[in-house]
CSV table of N, CA, C and O in Angstrom, one decimal:
chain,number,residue,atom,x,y,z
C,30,UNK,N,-45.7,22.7,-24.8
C,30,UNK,CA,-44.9,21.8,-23.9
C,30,UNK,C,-45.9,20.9,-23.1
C,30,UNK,O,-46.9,21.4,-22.7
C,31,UNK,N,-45.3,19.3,-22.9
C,31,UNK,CA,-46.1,18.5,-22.4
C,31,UNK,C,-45.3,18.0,-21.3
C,31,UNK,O,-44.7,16.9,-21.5
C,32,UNK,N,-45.2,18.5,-20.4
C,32,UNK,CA,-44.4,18.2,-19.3
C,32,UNK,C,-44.6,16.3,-18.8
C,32,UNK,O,-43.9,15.4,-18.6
C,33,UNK,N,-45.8,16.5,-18.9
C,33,UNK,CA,-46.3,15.4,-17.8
C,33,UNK,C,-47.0,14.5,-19.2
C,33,UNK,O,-48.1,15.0,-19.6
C,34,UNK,N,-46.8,13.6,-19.8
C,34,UNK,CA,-47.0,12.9,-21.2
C,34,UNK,C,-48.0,11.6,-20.7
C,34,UNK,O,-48.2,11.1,-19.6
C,35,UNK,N,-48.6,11.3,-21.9
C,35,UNK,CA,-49.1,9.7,-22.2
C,35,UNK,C,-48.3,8.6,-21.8
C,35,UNK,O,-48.6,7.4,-21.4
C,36,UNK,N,-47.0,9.3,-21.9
C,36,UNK,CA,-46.2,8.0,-22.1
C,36,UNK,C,-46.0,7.9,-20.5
C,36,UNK,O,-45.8,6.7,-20.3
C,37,UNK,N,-46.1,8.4,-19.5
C,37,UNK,CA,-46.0,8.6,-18.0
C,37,UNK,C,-47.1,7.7,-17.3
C,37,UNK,O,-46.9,7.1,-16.2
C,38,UNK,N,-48.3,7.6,-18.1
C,38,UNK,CA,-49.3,7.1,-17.7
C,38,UNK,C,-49.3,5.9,-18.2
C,38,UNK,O,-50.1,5.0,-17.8
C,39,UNK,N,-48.4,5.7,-19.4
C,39,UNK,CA,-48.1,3.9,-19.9
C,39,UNK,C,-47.2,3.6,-18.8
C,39,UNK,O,-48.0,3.1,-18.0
C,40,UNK,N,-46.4,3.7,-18.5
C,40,UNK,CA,-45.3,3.6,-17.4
C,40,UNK,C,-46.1,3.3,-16.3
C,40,UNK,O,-45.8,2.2,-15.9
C,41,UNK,N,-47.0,3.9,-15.6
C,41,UNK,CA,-47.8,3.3,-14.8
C,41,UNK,C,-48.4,2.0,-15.1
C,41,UNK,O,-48.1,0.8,-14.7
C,42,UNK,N,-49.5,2.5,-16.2
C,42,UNK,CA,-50.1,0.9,-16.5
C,42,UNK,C,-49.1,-0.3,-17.1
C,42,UNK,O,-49.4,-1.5,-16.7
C,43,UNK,N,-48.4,-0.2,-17.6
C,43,UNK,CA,-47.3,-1.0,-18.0
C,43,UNK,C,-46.6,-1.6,-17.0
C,43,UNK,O,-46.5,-2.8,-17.1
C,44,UNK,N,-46.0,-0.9,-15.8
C,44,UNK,CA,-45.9,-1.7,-14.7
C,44,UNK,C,-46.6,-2.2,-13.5
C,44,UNK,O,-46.1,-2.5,-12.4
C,45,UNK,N,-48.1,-2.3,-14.1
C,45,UNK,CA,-49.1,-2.9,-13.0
C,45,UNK,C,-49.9,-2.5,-12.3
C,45,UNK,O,-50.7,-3.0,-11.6
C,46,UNK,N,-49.6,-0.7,-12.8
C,46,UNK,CA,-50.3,0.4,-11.8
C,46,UNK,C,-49.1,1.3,-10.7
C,46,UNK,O,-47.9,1.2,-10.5
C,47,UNK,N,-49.8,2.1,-10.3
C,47,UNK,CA,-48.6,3.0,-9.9
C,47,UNK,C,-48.6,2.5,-8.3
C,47,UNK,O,-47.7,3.1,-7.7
C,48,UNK,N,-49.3,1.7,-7.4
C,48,UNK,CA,-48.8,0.8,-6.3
C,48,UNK,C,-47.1,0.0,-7.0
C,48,UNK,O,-46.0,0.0,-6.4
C,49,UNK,N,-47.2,-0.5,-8.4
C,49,UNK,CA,-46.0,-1.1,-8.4
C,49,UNK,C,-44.6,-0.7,-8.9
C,49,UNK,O,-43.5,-1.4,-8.9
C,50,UNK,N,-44.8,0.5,-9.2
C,50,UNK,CA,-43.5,1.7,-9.7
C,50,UNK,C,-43.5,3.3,-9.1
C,50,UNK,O,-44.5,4.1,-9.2
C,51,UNK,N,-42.3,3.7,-8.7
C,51,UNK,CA,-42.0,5.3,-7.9
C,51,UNK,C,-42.1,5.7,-9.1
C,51,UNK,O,-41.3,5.1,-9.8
C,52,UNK,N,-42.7,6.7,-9.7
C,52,UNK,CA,-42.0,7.7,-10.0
C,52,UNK,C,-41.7,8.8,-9.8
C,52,UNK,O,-42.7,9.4,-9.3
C,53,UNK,N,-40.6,9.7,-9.9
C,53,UNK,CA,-40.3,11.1,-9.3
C,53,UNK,C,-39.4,12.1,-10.5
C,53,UNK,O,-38.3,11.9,-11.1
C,54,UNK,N,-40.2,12.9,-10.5
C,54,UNK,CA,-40.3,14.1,-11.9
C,54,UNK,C,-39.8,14.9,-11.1
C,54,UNK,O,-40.3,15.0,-10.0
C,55,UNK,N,-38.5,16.0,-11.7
C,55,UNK,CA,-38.0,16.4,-11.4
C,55,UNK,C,-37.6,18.0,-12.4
C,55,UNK,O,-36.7,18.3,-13.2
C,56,UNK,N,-38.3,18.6,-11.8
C,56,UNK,CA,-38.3,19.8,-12.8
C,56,UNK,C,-37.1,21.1,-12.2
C,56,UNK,O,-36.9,21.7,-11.2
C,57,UNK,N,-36.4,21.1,-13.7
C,57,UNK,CA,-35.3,22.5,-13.5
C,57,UNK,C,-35.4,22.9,-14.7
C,57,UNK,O,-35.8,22.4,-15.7
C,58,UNK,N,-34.9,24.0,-14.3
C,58,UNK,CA,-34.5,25.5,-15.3
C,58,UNK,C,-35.5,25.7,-16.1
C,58,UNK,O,-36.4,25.2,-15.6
C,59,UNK,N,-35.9,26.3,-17.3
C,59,UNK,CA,-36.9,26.4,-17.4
C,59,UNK,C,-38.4,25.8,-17.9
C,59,UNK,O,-39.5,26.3,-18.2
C,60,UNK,N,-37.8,24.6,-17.7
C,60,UNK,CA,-39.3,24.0,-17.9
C,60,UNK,C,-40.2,24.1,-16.5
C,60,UNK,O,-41.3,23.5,-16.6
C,61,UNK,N,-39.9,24.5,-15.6
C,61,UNK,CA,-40.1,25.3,-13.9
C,61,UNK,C,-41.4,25.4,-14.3
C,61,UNK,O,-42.3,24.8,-13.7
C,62,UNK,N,-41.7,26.6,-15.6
C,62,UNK,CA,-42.8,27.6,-16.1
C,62,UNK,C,-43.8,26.9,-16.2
C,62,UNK,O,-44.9,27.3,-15.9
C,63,UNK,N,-43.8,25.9,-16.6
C,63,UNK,CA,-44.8,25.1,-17.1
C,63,UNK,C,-45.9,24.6,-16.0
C,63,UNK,O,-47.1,24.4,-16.1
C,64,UNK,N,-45.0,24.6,-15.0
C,64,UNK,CA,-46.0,24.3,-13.9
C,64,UNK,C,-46.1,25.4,-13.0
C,64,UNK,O,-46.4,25.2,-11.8
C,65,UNK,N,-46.0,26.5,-13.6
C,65,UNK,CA,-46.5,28.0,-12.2
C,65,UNK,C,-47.9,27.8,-12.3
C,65,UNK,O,-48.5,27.9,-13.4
C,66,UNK,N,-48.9,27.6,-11.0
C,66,UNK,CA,-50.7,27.4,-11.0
C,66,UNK,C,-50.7,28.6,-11.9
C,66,UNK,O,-51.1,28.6,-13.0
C,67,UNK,N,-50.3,29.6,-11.4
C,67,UNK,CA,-51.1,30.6,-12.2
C,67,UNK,C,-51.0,30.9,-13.6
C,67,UNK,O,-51.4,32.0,-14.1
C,68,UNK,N,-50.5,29.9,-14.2
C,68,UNK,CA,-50.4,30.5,-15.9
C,68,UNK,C,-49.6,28.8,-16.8
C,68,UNK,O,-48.9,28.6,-17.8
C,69,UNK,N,-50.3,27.8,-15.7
C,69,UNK,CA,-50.5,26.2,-16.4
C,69,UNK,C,-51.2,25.8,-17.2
C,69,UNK,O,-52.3,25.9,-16.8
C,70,UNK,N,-51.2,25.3,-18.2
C,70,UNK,CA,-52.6,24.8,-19.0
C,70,UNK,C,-53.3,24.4,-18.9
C,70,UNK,O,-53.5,25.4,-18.2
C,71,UNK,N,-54.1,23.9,-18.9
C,71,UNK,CA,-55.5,23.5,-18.4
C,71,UNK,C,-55.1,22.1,-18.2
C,71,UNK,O,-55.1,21.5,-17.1
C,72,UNK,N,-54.5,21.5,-19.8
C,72,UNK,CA,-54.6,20.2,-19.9
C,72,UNK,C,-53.3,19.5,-18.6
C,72,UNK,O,-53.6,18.5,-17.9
C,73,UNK,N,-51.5,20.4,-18.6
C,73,UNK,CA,-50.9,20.3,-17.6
C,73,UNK,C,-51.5,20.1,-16.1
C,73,UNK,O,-51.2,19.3,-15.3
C,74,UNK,N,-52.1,20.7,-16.1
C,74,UNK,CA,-52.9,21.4,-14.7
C,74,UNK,C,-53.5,19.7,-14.3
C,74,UNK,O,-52.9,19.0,-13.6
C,75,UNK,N,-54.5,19.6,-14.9
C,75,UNK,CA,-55.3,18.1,-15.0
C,75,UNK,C,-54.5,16.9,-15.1
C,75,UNK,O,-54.9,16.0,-14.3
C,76,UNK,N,-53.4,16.6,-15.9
C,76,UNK,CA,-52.5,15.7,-15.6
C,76,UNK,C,-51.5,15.7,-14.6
C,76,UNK,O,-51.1,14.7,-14.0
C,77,UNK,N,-51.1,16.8,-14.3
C,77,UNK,CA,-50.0,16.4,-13.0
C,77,UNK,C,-51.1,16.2,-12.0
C,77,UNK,O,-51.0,15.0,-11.6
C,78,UNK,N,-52.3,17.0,-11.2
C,78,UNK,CA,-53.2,16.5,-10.7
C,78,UNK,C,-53.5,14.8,-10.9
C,78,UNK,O,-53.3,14.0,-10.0
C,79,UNK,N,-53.8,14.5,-12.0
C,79,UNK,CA,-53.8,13.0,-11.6
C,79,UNK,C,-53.0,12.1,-11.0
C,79,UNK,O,-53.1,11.6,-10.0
C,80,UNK,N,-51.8,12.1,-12.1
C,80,UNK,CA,-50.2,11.8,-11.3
C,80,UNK,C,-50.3,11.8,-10.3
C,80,UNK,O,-50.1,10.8,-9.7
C,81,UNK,N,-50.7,13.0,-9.3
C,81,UNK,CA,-49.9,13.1,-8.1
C,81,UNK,C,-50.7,12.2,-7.1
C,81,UNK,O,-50.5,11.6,-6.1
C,82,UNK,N,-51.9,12.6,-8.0
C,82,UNK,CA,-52.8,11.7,-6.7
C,82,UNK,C,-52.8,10.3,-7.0
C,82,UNK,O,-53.3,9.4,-6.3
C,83,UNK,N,-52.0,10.1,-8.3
C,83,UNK,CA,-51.8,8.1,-8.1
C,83,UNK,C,-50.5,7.9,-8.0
C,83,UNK,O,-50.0,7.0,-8.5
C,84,UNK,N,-49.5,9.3,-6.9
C,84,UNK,CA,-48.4,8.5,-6.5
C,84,UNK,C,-47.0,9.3,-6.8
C,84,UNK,O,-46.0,9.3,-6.1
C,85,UNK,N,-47.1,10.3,-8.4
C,85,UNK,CA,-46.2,10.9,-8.6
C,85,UNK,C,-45.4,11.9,-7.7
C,85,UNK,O,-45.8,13.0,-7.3
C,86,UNK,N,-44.1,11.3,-7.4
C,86,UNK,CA,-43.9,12.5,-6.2
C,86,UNK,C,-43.0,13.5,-7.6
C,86,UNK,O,-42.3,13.3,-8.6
C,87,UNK,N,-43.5,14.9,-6.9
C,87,UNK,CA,-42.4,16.1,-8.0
C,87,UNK,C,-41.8,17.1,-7.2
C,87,UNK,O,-42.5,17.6,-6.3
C,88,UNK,N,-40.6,17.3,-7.3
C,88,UNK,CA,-39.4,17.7,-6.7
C,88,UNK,C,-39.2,18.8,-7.8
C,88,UNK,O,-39.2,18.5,-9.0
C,89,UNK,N,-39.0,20.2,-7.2
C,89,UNK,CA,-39.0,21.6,-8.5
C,89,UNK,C,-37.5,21.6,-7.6
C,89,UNK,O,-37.5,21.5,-6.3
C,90,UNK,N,-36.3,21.9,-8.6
C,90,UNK,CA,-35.2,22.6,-8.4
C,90,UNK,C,-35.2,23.8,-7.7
C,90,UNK,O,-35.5,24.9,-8.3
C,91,UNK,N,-34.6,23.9,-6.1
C,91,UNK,CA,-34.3,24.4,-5.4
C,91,UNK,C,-33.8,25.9,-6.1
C,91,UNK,O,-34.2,27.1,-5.8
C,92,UNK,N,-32.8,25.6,-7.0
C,92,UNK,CA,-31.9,26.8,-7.8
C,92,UNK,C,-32.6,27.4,-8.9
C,92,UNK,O,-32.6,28.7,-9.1
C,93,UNK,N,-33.3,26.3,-9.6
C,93,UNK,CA,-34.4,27.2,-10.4
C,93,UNK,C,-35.5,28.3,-9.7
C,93,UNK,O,-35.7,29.4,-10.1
C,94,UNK,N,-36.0,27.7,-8.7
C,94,UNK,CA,-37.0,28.6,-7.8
C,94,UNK,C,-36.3,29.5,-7.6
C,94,UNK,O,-37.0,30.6,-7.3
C,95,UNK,N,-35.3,29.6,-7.5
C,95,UNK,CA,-34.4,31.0,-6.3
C,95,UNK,C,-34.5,32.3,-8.0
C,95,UNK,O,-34.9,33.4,-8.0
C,96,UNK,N,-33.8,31.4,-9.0
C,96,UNK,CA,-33.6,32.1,-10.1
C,96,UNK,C,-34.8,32.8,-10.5
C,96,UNK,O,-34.8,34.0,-10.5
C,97,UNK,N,-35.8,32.0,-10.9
C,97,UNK,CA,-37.3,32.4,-11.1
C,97,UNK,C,-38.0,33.3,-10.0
C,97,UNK,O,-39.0,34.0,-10.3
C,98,UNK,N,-37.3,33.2,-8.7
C,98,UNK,CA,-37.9,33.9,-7.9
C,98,UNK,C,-39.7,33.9,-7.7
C,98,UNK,O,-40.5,34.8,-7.7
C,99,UNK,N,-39.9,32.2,-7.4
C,99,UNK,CA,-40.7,31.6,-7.2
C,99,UNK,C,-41.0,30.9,-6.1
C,99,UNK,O,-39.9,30.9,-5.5
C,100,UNK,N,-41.9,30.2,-5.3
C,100,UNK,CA,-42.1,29.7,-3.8
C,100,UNK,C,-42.9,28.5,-4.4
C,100,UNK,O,-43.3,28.6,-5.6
C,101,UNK,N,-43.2,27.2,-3.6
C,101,UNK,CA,-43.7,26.3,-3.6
C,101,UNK,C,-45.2,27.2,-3.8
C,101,UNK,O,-45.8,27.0,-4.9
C,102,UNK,N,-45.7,28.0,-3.0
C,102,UNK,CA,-47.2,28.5,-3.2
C,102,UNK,C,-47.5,28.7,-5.2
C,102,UNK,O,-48.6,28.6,-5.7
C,103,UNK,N,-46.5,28.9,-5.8
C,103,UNK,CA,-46.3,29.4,-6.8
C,103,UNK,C,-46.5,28.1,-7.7
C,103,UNK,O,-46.9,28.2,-8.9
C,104,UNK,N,-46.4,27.2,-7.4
C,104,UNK,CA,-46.3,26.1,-8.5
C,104,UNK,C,-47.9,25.2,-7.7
C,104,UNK,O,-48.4,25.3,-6.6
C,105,UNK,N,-48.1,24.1,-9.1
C,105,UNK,CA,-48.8,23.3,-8.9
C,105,UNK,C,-49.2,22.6,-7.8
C,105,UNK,O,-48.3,21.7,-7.8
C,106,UNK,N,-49.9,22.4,-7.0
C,106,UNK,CA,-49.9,21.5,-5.6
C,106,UNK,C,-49.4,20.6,-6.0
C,106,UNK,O,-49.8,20.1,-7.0
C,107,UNK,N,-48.3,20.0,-5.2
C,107,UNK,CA,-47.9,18.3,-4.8
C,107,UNK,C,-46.5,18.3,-5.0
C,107,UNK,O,-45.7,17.3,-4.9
C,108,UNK,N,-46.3,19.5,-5.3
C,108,UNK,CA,-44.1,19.9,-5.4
C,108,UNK,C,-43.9,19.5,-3.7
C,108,UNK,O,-44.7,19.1,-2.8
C,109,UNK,N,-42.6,19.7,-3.8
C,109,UNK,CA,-41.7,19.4,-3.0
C,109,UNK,C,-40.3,20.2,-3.7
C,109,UNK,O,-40.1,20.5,-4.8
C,110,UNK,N,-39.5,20.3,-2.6
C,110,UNK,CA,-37.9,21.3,-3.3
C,110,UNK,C,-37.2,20.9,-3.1
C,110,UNK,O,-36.7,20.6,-2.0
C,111,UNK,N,-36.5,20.6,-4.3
C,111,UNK,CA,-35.0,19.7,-4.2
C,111,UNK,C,-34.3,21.0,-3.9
C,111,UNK,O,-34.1,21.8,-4.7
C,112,UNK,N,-33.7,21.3,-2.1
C,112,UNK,CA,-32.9,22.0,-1.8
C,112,UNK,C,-31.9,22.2,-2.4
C,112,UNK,O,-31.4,23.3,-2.5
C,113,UNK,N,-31.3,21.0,-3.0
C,113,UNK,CA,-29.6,20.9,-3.5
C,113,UNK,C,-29.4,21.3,-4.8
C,113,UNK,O,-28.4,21.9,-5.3
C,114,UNK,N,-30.7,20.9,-5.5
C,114,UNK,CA,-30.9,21.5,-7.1
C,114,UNK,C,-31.6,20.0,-8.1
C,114,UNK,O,-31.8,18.9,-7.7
C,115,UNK,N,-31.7,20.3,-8.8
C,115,UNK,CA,-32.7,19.4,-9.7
C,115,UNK,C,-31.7,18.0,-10.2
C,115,UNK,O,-31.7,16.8,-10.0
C,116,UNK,N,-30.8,19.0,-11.3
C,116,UNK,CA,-29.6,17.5,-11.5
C,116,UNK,C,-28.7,17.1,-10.2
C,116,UNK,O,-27.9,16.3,-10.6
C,117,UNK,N,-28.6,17.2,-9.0
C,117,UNK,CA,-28.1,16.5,-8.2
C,117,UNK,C,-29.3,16.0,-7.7
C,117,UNK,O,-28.9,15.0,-7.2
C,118,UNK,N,-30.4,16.0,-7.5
C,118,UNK,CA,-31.4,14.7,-7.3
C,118,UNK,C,-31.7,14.0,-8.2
C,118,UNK,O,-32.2,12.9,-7.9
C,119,UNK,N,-31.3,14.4,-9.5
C,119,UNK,CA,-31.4,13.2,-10.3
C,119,UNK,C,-30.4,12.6,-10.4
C,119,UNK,O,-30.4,11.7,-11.2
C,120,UNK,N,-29.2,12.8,-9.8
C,120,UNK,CA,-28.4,11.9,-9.6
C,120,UNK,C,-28.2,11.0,-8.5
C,120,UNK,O,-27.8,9.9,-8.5
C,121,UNK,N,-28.9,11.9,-7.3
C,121,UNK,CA,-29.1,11.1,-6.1
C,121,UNK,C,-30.2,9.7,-6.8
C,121,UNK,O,-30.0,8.5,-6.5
C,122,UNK,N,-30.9,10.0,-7.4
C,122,UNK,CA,-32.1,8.9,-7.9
C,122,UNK,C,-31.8,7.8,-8.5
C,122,UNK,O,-32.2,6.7,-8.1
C,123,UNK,N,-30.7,8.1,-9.8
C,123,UNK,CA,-29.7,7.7,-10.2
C,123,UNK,C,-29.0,6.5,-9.6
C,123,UNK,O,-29.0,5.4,-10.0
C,124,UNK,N,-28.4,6.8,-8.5
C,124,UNK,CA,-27.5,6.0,-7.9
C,124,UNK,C,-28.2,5.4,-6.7
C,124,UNK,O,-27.7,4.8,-5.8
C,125,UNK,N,-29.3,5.7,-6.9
C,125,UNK,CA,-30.4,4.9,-5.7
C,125,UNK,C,-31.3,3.8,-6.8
C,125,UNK,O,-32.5,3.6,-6.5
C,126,UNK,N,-30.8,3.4,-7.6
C,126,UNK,CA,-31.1,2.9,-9.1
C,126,UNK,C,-32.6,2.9,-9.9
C,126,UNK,O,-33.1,2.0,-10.5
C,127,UNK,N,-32.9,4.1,-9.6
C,127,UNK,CA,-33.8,4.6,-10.6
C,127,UNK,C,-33.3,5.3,-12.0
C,127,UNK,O,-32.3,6.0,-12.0
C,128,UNK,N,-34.0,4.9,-13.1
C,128,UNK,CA,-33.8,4.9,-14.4
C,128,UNK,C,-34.0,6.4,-15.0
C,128,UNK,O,-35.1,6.8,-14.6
C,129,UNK,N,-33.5,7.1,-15.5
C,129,UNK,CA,-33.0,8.5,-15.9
C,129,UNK,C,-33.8,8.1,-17.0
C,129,UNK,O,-33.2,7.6,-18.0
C,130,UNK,N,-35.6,8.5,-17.1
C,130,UNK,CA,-36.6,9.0,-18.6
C,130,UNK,C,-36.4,10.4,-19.2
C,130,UNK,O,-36.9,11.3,-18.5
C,131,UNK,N,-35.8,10.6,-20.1
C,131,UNK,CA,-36.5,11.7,-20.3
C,131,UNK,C,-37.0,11.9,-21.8
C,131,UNK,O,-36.6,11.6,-22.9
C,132,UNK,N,-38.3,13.0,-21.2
C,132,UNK,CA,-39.3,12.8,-22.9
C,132,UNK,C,-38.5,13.7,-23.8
C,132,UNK,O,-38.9,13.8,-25.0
């Protein structure tokens, strides 16, 4: 699994650099796993690291965490917790007219 893709990083350069486009990745249910620090892939690990530091904000489902019985300490640095749950911020995002990608 490639959570965090090439095509994320065309999306930046394609729109001019990530000063000129938000993006916000929004992880539920179990693709959650993919980003636990302790058992991430090397190559995961190194790309959301980049992302984050040129801008990507990532929001981990509130309800997935509870389910998984996981804490922010538990995932990747640079999360954030969609309290309300993952598909209602992507709907919040949605109707704040950001474009619904998914790989």
């Amino acid at each position: 699994m490639k959570p965090v893709t090439l095509s994320d990083r065309n999306h930046f350069e394609g729109m001019g650099g990530p000063d000129k486009v938000t993006i916000e990745l929004v992880v539920h249910g179990p693709a959650l796993k993919a980003f636990y620090a302790a058992s991430a892939n090397a190559d995961v690990t190194r790309r959301f690291g980049e992302f984050s530091k040129a801008g990507l904000a990532a929001q981990a489902c509130g309800n997935s965490m509870k389910t998984q019985n996981v804490t922010l300490k538990d995932l990747l640095p640079g999360f954030g917790i969609a309290d309300r749950g993952g598909v209602v911020r992507i709907a919040e995002l949605q109707a704040l007219g950001y474009a619904y990608l998914k790989p």
